[in-house]
PDB file of C-alpha atoms in Angstrom:
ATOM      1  CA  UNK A1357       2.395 -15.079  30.403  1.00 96.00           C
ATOM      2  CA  UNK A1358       4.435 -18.042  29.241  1.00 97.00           C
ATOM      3  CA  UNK A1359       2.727 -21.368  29.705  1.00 96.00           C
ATOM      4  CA  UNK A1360       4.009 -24.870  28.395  1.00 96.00           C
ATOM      5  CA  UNK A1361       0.418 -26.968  26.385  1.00 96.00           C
ATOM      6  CA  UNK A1362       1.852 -29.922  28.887  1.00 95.00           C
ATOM      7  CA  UNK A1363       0.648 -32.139  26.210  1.00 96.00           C
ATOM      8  CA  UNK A1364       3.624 -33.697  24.932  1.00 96.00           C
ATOM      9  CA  UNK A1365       4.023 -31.426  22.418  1.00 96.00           C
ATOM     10  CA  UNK A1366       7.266 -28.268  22.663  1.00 96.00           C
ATOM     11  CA  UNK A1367       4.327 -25.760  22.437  1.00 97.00           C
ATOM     12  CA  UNK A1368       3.989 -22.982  24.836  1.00 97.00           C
ATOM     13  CA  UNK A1369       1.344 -20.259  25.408  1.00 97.00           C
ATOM     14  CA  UNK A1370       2.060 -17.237  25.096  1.00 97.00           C
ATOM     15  CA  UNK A1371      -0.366 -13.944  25.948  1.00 95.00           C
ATOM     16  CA  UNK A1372       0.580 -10.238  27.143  1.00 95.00           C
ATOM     17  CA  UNK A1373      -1.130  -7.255  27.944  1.00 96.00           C
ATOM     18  CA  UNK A1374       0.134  -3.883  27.520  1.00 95.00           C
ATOM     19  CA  UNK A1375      -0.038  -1.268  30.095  1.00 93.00           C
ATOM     20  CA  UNK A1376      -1.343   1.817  28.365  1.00 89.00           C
ATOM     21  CA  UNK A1377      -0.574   4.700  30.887  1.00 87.00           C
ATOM     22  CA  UNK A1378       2.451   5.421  33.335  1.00 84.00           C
ATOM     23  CA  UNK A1379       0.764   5.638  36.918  1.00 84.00           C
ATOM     24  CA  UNK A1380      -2.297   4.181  36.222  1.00 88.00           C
ATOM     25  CA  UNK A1381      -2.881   0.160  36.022  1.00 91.00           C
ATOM     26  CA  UNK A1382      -5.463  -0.389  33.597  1.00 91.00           C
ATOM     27  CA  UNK A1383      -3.390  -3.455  31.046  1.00 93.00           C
ATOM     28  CA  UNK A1384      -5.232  -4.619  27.880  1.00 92.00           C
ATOM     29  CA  UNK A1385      -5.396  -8.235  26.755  1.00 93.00           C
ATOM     30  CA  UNK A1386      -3.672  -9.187  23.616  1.00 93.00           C
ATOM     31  CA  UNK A1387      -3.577 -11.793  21.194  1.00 91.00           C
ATOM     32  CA  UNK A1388      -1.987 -14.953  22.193  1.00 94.00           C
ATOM     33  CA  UNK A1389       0.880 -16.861  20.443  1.00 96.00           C
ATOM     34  CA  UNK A1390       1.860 -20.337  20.183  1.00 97.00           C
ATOM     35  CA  UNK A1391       5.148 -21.165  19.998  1.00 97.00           C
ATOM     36  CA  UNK A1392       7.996 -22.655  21.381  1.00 97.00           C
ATOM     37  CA  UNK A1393      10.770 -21.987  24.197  1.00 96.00           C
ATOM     38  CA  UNK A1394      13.038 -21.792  21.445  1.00 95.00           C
ATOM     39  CA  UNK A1395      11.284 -19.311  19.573  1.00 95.00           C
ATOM     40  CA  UNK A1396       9.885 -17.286  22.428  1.00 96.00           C
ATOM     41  CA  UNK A1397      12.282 -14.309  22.084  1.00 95.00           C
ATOM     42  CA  UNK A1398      10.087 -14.036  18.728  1.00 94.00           C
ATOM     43  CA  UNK A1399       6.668 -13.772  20.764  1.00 96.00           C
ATOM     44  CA  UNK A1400       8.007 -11.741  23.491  1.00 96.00           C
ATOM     45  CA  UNK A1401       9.774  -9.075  20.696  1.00 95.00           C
ATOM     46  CA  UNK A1402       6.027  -8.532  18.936  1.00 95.00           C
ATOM     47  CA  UNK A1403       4.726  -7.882  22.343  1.00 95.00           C
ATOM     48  CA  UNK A1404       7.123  -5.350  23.227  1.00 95.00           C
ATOM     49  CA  UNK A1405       6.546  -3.515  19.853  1.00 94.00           C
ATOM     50  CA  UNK A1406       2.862  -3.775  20.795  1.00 94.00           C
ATOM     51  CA  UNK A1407       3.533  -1.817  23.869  1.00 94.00           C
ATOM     52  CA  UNK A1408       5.330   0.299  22.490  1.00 93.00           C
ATOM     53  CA  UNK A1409       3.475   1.175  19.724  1.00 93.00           C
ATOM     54  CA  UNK A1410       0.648   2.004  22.367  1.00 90.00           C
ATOM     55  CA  UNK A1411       2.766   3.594  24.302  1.00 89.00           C
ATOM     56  CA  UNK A1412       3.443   5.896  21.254  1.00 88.00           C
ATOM     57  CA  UNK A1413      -0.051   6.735  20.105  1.00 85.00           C
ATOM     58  CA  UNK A1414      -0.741   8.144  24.243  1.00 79.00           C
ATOM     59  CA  UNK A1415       1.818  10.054  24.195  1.00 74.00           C
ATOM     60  CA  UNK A1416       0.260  12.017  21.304  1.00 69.00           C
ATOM     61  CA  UNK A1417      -2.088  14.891  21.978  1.00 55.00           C
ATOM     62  CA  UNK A1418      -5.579  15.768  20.442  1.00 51.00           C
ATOM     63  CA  UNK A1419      -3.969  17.000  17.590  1.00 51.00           C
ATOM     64  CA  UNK A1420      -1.348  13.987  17.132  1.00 56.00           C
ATOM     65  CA  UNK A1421       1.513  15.723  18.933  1.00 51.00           C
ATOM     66  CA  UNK A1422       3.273  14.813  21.732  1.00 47.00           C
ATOM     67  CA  UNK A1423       2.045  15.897  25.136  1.00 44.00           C
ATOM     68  CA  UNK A1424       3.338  18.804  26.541  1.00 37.00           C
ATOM     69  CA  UNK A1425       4.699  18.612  29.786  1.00 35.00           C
ATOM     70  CA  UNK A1426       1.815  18.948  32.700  1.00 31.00           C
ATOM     71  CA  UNK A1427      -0.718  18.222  29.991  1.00 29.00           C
ATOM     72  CA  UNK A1428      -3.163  15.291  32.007  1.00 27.00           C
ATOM     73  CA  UNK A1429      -4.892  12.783  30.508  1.00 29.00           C
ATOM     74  CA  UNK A1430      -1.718  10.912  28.567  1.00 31.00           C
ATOM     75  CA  UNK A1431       0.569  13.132  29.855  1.00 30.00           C
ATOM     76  CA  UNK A1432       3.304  10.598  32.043  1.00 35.00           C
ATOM     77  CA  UNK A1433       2.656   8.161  29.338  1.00 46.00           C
ATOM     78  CA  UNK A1434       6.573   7.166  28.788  1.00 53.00           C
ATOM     79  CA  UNK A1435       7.404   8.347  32.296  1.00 66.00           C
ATOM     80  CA  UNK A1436      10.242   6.780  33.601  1.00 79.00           C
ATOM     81  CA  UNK A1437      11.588   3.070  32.208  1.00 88.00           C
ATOM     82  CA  UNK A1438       9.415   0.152  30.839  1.00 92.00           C
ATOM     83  CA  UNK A1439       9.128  -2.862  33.216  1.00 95.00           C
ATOM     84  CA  UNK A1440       8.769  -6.169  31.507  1.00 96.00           C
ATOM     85  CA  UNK A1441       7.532  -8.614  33.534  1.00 97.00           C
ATOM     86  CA  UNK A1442       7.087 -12.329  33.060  1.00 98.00           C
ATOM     87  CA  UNK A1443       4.244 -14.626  34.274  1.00 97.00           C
ATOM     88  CA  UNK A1444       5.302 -18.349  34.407  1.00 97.00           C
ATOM     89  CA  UNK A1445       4.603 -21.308  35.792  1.00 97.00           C
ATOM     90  CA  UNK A1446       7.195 -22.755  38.433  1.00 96.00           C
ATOM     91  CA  UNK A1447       9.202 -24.946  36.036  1.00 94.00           C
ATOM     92  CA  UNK A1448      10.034 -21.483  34.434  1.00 97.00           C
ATOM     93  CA  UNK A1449      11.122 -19.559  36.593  1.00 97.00           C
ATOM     94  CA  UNK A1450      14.718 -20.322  36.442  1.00 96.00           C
ATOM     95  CA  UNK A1451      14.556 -19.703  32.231  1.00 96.00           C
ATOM     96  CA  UNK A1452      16.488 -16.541  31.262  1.00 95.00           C
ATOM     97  CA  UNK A1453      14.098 -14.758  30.509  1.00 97.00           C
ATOM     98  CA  UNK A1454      16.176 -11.315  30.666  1.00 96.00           C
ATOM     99  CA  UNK A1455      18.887 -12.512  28.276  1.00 95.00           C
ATOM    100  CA  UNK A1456      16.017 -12.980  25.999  1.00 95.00           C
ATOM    101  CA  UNK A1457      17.127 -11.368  22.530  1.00 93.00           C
ATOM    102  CA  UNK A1458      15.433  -8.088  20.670  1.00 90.00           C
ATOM    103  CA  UNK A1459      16.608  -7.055  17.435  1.00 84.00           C
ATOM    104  CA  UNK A1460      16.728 -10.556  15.917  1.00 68.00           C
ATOM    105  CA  UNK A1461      16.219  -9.038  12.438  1.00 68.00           C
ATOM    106  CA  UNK A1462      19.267  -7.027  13.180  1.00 71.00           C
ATOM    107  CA  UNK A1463      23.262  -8.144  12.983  1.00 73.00           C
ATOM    108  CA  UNK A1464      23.649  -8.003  17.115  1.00 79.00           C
ATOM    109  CA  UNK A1465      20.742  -8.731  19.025  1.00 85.00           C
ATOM    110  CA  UNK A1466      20.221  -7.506  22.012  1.00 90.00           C
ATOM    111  CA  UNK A1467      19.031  -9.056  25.254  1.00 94.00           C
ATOM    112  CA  UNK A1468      16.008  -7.642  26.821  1.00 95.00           C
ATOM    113  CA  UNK A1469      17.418  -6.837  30.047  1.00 94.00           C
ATOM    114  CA  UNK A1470      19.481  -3.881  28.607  1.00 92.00           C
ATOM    115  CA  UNK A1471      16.756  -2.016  27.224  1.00 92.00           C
ATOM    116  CA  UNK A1472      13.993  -2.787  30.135  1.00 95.00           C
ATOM    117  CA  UNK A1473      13.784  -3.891  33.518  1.00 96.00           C
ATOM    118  CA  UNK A1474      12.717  -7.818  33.509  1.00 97.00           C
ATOM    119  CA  UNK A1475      11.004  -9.126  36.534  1.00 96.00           C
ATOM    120  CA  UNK A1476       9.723 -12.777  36.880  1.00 98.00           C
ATOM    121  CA  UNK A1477       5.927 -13.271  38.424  1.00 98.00           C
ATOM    122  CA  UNK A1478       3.875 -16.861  39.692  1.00 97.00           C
ATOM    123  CA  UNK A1479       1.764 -17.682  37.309  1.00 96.00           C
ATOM    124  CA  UNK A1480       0.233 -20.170  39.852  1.00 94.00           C
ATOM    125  CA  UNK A1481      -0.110 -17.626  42.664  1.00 95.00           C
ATOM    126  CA  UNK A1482      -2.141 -15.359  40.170  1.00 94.00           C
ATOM    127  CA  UNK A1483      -5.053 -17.972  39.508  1.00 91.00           C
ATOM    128  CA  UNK A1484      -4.613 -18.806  43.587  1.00 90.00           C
ATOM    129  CA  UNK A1485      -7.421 -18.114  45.967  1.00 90.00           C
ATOM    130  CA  UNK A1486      -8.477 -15.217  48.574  1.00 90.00           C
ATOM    131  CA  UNK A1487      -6.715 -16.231  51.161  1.00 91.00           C
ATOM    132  CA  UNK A1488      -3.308 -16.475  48.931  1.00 92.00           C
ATOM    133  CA  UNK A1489      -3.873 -12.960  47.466  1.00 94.00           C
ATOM    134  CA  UNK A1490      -4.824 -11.553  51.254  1.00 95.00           C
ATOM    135  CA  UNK A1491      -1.236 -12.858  52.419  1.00 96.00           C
ATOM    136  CA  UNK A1492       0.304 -11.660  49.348  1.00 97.00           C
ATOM    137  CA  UNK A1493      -0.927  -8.150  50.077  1.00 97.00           C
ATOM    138  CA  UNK A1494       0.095  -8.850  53.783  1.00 96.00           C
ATOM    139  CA  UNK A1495       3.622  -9.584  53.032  1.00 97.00           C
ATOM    140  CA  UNK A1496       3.857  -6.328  50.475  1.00 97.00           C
ATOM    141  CA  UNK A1497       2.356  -3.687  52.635  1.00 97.00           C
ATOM    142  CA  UNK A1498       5.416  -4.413  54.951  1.00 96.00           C
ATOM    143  CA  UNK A1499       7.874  -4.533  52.461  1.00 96.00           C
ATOM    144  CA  UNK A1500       6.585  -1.210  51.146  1.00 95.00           C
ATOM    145  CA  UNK A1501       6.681   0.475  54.571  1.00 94.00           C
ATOM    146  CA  UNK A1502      10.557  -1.098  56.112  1.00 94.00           C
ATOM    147  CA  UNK A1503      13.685   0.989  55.270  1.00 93.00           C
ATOM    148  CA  UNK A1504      14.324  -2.296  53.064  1.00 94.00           C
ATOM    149  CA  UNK A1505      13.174  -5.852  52.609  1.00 96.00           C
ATOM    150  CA  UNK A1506      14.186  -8.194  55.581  1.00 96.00           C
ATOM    151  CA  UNK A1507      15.035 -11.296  53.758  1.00 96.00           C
ATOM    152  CA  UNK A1508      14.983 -14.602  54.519  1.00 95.00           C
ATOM    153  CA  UNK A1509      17.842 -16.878  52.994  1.00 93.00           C
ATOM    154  CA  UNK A1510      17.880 -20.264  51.930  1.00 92.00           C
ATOM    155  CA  UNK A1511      20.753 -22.261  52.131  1.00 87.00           C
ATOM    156  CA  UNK A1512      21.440 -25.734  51.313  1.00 75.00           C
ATOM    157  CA  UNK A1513      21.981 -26.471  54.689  1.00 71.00           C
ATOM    158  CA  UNK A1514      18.570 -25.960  55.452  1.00 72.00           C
ATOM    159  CA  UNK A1515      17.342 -28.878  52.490  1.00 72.00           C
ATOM    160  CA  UNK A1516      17.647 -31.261  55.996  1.00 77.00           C
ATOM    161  CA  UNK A1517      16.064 -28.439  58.763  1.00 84.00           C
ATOM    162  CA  UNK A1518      13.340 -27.656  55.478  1.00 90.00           C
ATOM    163  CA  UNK A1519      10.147 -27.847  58.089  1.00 92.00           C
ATOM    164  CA  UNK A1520      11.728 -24.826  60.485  1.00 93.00           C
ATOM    165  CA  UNK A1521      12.853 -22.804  57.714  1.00 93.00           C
ATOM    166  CA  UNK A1522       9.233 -22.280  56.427  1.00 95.00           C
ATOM    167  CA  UNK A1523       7.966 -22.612  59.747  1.00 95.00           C
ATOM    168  CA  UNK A1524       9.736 -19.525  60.712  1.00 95.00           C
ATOM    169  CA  UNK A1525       9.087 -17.333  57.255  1.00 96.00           C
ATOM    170  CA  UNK A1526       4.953 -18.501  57.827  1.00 95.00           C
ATOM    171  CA  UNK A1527       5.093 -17.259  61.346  1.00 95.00           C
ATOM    172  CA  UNK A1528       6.858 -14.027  60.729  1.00 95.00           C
ATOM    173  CA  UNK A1529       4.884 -11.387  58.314  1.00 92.00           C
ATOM    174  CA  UNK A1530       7.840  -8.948  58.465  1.00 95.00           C
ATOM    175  CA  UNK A1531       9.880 -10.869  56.267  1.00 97.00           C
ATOM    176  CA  UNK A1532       9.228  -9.803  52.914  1.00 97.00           C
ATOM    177  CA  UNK A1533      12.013 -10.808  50.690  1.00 97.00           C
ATOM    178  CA  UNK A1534      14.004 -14.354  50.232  1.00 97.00           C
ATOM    179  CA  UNK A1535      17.088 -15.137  48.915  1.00 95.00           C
ATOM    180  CA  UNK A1536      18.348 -18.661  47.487  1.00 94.00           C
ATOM    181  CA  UNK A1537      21.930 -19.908  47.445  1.00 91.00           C
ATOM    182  CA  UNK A1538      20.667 -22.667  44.293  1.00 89.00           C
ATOM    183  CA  UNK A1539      18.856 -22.141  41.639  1.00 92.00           C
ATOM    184  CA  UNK A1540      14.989 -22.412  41.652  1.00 92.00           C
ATOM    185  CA  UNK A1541      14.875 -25.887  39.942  1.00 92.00           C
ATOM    186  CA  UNK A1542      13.709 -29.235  41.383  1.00 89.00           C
ATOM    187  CA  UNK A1543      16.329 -30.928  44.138  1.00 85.00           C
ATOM    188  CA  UNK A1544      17.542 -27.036  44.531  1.00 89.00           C
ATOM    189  CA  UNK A1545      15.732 -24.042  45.400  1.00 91.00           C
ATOM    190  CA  UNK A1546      12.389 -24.674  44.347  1.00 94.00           C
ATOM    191  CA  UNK A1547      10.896 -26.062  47.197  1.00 94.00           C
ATOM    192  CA  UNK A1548      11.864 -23.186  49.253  1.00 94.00           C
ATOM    193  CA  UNK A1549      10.397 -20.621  46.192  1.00 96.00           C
ATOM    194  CA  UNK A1550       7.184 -22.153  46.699  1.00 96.00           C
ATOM    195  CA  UNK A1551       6.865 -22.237  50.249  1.00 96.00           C
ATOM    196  CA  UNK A1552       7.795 -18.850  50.032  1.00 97.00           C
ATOM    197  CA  UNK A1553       5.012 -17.893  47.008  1.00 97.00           C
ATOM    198  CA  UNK A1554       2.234 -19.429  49.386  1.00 96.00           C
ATOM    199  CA  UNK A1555       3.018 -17.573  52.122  1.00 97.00           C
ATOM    200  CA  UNK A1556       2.705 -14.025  50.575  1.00 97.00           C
ATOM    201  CA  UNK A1557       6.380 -13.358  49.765  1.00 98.00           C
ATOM    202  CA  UNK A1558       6.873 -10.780  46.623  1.00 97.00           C
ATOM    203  CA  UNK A1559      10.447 -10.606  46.124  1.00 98.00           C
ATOM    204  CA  UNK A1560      13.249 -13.150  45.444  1.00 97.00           C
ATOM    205  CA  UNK A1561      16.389 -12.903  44.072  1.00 97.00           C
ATOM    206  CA  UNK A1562      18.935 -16.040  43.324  1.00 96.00           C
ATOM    207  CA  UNK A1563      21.897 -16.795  40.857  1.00 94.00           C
ATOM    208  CA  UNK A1564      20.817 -19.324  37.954  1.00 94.00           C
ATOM    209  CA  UNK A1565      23.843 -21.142  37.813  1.00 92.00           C
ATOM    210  CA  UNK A1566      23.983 -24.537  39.928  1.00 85.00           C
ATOM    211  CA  UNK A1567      27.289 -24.033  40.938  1.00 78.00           C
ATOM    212  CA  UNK A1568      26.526 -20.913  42.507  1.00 65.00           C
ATOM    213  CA  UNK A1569      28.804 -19.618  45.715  1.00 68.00           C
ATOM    214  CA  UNK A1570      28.517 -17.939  48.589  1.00 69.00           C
ATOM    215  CA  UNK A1571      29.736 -14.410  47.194  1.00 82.00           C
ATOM    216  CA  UNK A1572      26.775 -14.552  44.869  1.00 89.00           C
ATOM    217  CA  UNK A1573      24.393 -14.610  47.793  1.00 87.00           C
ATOM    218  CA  UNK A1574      26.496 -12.160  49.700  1.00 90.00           C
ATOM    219  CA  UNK A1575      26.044  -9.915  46.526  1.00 92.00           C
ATOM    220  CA  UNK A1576      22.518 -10.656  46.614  1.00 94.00           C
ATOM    221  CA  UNK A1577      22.108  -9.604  50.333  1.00 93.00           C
ATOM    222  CA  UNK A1578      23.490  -6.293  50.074  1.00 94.00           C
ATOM    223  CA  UNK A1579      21.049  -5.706  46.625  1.00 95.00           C
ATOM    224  CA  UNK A1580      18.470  -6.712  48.899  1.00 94.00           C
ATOM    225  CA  UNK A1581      19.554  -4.135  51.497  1.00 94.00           C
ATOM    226  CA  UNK A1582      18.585  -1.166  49.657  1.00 95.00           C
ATOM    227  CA  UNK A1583      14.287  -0.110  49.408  1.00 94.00           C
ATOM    228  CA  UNK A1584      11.871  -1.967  47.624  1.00 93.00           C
ATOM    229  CA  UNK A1585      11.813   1.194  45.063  1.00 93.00           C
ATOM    230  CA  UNK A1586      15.443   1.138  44.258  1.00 96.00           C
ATOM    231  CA  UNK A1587      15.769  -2.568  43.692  1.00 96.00           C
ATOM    232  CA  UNK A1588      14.491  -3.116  39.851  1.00 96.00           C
ATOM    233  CA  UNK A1589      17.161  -0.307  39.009  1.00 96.00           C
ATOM    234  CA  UNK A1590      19.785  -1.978  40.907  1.00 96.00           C
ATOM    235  CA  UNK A1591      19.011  -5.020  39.270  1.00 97.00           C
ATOM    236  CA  UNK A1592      18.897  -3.322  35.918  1.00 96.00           C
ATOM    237  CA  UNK A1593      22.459  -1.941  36.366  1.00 95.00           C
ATOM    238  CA  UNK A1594      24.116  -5.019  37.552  1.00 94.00           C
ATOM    239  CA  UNK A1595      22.365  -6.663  34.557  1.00 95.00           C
ATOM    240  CA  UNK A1596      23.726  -3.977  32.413  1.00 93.00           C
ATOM    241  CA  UNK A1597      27.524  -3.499  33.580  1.00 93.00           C
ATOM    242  CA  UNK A1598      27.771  -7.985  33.465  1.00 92.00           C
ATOM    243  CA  UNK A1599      27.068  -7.375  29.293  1.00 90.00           C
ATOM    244  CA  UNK A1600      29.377  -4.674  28.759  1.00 89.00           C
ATOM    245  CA  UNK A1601      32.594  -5.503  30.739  1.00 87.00           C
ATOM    246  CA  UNK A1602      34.973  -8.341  29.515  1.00 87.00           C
ATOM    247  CA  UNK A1603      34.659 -10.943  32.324  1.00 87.00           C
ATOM    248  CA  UNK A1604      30.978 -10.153  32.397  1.00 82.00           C
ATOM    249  CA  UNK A1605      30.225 -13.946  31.628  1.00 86.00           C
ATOM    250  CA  UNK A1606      30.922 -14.895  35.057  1.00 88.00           C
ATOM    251  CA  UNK A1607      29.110 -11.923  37.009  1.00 91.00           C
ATOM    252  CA  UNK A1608      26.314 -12.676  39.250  1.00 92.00           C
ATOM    253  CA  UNK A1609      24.362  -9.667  36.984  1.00 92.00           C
ATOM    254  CA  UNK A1610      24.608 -12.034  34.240  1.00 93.00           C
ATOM    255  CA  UNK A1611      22.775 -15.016  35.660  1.00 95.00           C
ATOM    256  CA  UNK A1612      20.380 -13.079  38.432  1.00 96.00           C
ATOM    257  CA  UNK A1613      17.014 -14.232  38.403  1.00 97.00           C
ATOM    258  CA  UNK A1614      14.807 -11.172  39.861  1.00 98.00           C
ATOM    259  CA  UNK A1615      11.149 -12.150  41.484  1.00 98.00           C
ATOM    260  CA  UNK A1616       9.042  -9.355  41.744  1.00 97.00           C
ATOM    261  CA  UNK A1617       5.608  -9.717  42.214  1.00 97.00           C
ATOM    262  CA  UNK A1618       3.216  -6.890  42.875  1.00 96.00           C
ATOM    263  CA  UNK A1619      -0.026  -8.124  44.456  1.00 96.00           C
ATOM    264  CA  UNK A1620      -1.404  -4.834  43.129  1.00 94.00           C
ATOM    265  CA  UNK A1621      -0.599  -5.140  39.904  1.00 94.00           C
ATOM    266  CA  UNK A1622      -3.048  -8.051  38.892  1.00 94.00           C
ATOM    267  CA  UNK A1623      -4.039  -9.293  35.133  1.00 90.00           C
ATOM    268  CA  UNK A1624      -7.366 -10.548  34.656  1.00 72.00           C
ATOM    269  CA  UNK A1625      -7.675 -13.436  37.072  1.00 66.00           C
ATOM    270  CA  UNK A1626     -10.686 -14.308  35.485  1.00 57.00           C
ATOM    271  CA  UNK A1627      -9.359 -14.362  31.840  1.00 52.00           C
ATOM    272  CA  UNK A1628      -6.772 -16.448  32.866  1.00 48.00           C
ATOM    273  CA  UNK A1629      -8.758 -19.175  34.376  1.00 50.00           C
ATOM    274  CA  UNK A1630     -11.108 -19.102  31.257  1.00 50.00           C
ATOM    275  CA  UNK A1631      -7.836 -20.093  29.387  1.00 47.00           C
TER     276      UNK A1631
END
């Protein structure tokens, strides 16, 4: 959870949890950081060596091996890849988060998104009410039952018709997925992001730059074509192939923006609005 102090100050808030087993969500609260948006790649580093330390000491048997395969308990511990996802305020969400750097101690630093798949979350929909969370879980059940997400683009044609594109996504649960041709920053794509967060929808996808084109939503239609479980891999390889080829720089993988956020997968609600 990133969160600027909003007090004049450059500070942000930063607090994770780690969670322990593959399978089973159960995350524990960590200590919280103060820092900056400069030096978050610092903060979000020590997390991700928290996890994985954790991650580490379940793997290990009674005995201080590592688990067996079809041992239970910690057994599926490091199951399949590490998701890394990032809770943030709406002023955020556009930050790239998944070219955040690891390895800063090292020569090359590398950016998160290579070694885990990134996914951004609303912080504000997480301390929302009932009725947010029961159209949240509305919207996700359908995505998680259709062949694939039916999305719901926004285009900058519909800044002026802005009333009867969210008229239509409120009155039609089935859509479950939006894309943006502009960024999700104020005067762009924002307004459509939000209207989209309150009315249950988990998944967004849109190119950071703001001179996107058309052939990054096109690109971003066909991701969006394939099921709900393939997408954070597809994501993760277009991510991938834009750092290691030459003209990578100008991919769409380089500057997606990936919104993925489970209703199911809660943090302490609670905790937060103690804060």
């Amino acid at each position: 959870m990133v969160e600027p102090a909003r007090d004049g100050s450059p500070d942000v808030f930063v607090r994770h949890w780690v969670n322990r087993v593959h399978g089973y969500w159960r995350p524990e609260l960590c200590p919280m950081e103060t820092v900056t948006l400069d030096t978050l790649a610092g903060a979000v580093e020590r997390a991700v060596e928290r996890g994985e330390a954790l991650w580490a000491e379940t793997r290990k048997g009674p005995t201080g091996q590592p688990e067996t395969p079809g041992r239970t308990g910690a057994a599926g511990a490091g199951s399949g890849p590490v998701h890394v996802e990032f809770l943030l305020p709406f002023d955020l969400l556009n930050h790239d988060m998944a070219r955040l750097e690891l390895g800063t101690g090292v020569p090359r630093p590398r950016p998160i998104g290579m070694h885990y798949r990134v996914h951004l979350r609303s912080l504000d929909r997480m301390r929302g009410d009932a009725g947010q969370l029961r159209r949240w879980q509305a919207r996700w059940d359908q995505l998680r039952t259709a062949t694939a997400p039916a999305a719901h683009r926004w285009k900058a044609a519909d800044r002026d018709g802005f009333e009867r594109w969210h008229a239509r996504l409120a009155g039609d649960e089935s859509l479950t997925a939006v894309i943006l041709d502009a960024p999700a920053v104020q005067g762009h794509g924002l307004e459509a992001l939000r209207a989209a967060v309150a009315e249950g929808v988990g998944v967004a996808a849109w190119d950071r730059r703001a001179d996107g084109n058309s052939q990054s939503s096109e690109l971003l239609t066909l991701l969006l074509g394939h099921t709900y479980t393939q997408l954070p891999e597809k994501v993760h390889r277009l991510r991938a192939g834009a750092e290691i080829e030459e003209d990578g720089p100008l991919w769409v993988g380089r500057h997606i923006a990936f919104f993925w956020d489970d209703p199911y997968r809660l943090v302490d609600r609670e905790e937060l609005l103690s804060a």
